[in-house]
mmCIF file of C-alpha atoms in Angstrom:
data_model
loop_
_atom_site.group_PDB
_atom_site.id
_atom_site.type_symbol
_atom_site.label_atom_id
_atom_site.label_comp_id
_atom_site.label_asym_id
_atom_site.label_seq_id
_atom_site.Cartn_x
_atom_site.Cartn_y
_atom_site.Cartn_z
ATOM 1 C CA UNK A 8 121.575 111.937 155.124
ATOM 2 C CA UNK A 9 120.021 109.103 156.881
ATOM 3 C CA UNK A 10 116.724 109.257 158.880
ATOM 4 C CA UNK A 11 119.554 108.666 162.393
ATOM 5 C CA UNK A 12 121.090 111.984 161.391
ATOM 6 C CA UNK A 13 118.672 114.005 160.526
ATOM 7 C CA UNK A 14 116.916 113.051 163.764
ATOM 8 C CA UNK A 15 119.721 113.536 165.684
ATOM 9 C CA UNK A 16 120.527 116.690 163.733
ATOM 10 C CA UNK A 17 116.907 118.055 164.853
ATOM 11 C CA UNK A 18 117.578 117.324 168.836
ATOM 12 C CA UNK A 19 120.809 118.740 168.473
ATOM 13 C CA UNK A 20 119.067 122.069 167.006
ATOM 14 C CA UNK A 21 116.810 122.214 170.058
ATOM 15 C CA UNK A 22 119.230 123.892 172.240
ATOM 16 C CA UNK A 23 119.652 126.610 169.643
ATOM 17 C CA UNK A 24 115.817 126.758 169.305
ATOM 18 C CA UNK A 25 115.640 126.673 173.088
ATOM 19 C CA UNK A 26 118.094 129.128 173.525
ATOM 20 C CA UNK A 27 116.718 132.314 171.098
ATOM 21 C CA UNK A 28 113.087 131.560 172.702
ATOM 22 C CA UNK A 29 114.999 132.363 176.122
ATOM 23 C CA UNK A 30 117.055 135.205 175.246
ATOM 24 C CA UNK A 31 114.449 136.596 172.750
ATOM 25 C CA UNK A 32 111.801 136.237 175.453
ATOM 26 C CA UNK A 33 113.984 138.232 178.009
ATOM 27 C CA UNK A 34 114.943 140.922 175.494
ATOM 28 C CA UNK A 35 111.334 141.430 174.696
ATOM 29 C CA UNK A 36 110.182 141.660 178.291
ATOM 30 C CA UNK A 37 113.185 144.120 178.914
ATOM 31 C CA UNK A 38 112.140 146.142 175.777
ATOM 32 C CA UNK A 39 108.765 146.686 177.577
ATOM 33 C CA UNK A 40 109.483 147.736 180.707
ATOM 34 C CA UNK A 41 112.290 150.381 179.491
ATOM 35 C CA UNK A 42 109.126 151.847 176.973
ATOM 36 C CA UNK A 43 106.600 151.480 179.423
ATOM 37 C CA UNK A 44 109.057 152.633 182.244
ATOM 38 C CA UNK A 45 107.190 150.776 184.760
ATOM 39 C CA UNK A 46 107.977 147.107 185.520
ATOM 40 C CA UNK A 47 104.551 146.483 185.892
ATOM 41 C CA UNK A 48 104.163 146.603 181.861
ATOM 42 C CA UNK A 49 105.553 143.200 181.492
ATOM 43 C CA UNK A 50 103.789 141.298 184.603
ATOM 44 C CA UNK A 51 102.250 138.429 182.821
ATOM 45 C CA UNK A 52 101.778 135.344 184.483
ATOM 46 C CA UNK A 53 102.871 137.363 188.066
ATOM 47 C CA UNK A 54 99.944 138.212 188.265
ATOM 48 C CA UNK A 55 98.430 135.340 190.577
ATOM 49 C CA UNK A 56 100.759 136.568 193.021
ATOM 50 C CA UNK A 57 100.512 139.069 196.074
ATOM 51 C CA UNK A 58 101.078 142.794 194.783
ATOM 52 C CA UNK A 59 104.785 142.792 196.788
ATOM 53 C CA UNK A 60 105.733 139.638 195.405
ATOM 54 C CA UNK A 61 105.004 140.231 191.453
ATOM 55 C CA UNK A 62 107.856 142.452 190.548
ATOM 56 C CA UNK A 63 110.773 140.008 192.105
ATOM 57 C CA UNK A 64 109.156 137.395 190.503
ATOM 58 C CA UNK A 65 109.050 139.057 187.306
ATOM 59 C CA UNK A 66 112.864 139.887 187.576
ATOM 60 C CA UNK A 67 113.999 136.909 189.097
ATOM 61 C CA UNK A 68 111.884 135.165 186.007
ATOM 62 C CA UNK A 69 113.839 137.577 183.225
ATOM 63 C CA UNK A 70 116.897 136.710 185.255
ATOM 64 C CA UNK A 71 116.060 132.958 185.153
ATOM 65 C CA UNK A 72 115.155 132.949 181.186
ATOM 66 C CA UNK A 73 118.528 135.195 180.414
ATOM 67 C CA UNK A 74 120.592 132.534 182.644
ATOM 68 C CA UNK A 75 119.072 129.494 180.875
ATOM 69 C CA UNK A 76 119.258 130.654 177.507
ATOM 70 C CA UNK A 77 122.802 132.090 178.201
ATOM 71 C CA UNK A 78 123.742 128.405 179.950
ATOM 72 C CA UNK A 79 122.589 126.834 176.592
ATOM 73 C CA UNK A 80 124.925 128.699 174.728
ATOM 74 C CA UNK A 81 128.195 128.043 176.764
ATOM 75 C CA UNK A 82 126.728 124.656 176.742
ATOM 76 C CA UNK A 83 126.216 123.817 173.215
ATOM 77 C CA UNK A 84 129.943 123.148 171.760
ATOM 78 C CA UNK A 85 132.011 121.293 172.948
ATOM 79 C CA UNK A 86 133.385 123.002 176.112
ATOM 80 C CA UNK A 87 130.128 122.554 177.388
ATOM 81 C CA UNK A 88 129.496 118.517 177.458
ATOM 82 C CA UNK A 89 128.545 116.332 179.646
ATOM 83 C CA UNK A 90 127.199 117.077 183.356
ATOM 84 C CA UNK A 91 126.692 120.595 182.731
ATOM 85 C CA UNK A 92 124.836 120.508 179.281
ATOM 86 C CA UNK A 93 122.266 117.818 181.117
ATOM 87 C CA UNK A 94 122.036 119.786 184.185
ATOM 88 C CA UNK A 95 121.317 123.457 181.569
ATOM 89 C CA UNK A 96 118.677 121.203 179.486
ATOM 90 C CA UNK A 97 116.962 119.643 182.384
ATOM 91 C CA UNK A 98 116.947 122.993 184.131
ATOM 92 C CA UNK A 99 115.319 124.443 180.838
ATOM 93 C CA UNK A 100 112.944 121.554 180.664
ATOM 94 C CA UNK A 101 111.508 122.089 184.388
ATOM 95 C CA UNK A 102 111.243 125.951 183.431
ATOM 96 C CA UNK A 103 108.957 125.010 180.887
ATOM 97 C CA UNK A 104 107.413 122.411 182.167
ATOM 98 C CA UNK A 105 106.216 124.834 185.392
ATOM 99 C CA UNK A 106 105.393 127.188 182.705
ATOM 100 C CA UNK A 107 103.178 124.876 181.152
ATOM 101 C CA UNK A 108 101.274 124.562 184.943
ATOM 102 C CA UNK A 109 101.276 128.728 185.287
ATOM 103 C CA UNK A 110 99.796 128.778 181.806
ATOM 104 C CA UNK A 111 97.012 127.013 182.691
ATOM 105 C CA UNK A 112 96.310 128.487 185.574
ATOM 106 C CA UNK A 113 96.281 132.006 184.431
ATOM 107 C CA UNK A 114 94.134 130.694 181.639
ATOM 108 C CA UNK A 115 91.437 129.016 184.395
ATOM 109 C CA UNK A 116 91.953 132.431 186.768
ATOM 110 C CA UNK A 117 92.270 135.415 184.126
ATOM 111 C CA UNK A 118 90.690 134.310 181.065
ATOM 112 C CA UNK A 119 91.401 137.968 179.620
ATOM 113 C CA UNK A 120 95.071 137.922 180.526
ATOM 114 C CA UNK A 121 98.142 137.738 178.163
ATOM 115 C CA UNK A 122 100.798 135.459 178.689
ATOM 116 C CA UNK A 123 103.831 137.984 178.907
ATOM 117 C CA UNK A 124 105.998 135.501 177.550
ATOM 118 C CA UNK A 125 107.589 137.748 174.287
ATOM 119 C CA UNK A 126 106.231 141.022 175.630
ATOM 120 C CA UNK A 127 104.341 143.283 173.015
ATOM 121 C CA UNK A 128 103.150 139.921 171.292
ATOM 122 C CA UNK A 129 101.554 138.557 174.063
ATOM 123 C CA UNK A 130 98.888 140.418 174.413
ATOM 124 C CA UNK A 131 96.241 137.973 173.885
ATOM 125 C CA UNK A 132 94.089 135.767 176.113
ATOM 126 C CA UNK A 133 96.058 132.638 177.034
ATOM 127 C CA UNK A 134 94.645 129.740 174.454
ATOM 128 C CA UNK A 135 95.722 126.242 173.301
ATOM 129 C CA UNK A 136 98.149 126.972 171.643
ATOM 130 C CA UNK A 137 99.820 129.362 174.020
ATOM 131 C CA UNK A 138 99.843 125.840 176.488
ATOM 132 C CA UNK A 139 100.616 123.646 173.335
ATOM 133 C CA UNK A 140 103.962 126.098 172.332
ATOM 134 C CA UNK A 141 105.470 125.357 176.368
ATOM 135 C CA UNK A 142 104.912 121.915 175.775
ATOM 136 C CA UNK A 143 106.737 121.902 172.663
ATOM 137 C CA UNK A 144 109.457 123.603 174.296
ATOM 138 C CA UNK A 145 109.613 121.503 177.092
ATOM 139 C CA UNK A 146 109.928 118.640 174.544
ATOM 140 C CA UNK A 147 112.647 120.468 173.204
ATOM 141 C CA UNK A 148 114.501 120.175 176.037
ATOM 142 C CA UNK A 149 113.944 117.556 177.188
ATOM 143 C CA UNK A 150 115.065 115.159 173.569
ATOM 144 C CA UNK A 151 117.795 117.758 173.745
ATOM 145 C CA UNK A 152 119.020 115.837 176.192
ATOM 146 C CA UNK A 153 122.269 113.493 175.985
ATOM 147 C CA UNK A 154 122.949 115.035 172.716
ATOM 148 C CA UNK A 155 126.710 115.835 171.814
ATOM 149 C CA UNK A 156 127.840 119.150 171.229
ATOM 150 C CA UNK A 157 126.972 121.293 168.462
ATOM 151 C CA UNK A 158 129.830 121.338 165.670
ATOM 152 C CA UNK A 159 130.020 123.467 162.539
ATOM 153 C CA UNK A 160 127.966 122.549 159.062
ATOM 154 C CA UNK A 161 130.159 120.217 156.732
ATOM 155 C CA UNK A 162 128.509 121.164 153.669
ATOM 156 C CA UNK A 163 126.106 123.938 152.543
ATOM 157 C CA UNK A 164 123.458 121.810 152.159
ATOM 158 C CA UNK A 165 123.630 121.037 155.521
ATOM 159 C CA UNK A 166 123.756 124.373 156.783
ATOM 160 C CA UNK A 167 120.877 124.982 155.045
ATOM 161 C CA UNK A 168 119.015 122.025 156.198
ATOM 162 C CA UNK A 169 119.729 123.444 159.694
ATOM 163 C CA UNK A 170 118.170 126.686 158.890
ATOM 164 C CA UNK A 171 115.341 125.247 157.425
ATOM 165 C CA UNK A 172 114.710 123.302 160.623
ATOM 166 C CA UNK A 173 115.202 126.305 162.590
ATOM 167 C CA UNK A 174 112.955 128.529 160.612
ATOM 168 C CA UNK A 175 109.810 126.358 160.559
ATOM 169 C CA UNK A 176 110.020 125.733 164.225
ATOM 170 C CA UNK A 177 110.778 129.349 165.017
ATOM 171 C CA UNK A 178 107.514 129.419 162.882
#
């Protein structure tokens, strides 16, 4: 493989990447609420809002990270090209990209507060790294870009090199 593929490879994987941390992040949310059986178990971030306005912008959030990641998806082969992939991608990237700003305010405002974003495992003060992980993402996105569609592995080598990628930035 030359270094062109494998880049290109990588920015193609983003919207996969992109796409689990979406869906995964909405599932886990989802998960706490229906065990807590109160909304207000996965507010997160909401809270820097009025009381009345934290749970629809908890739901309309889940909604909006279901939608995305779902978008990705469709997006991703080759039905999905073109206008509609950029407009998904770019979408994603501004989601993350206002995350990024939420983060940091919830950091400056409630030092002590989680940031919600996978639901049981994000219980701990907002850090660094917690900011540093929606820039990455927004990153992702963003070189995601422009890409052409995903297509099936040629080889099993490359299939494997595609895992690989995935698992160590799922890491």
């Amino acid at each position: 493989m030359t270094v062109a593929l494998i880049l290109l490879t990588v920015r193609q994987l983003q919207v996969v990447l992109l796409a689990i941390m979406l869906v995964g992040g909405c599932a886990s949310k989802a998960s706490r609420v229906i065990r807590a059986r109160s909304i207000s178990a996965g507010l997160g971030p909401t809270g820097l809002f009025p009381w009345q306005l934290r749970r629809p912008i908890m739901i309309a959030m889940c909604v909006l990270e279901l939608s995305l990641g779902l978008a990705l998806i469709a997006t991703a082969g080759r039905y999905g090209s073109g206008a509609p992939a950029t407009a998904v991608r770019a979408g994603t990237a501004l989601f993350f990209l206002i995350a990024i700003g939420t983060l940091y305010e919830v950091r400056q405002r409630r030092p002590a507060a989680g940031c919600g974003c996978f639901g049981d495992l994000s219980d701990t003060p907002i850090g660094l790294r917690t900011i540093a992980r929606a820039c990455l993402l927004c990153l992702a996105a963003v070189s995601s870009t422009g890409t052409p569609p995903l297509r099936m592995a040629s080889s099993s080598r490359e299939a494997g090199f595609w895992v690989c990628v995935l698992g160590l930035e799922l890491m």
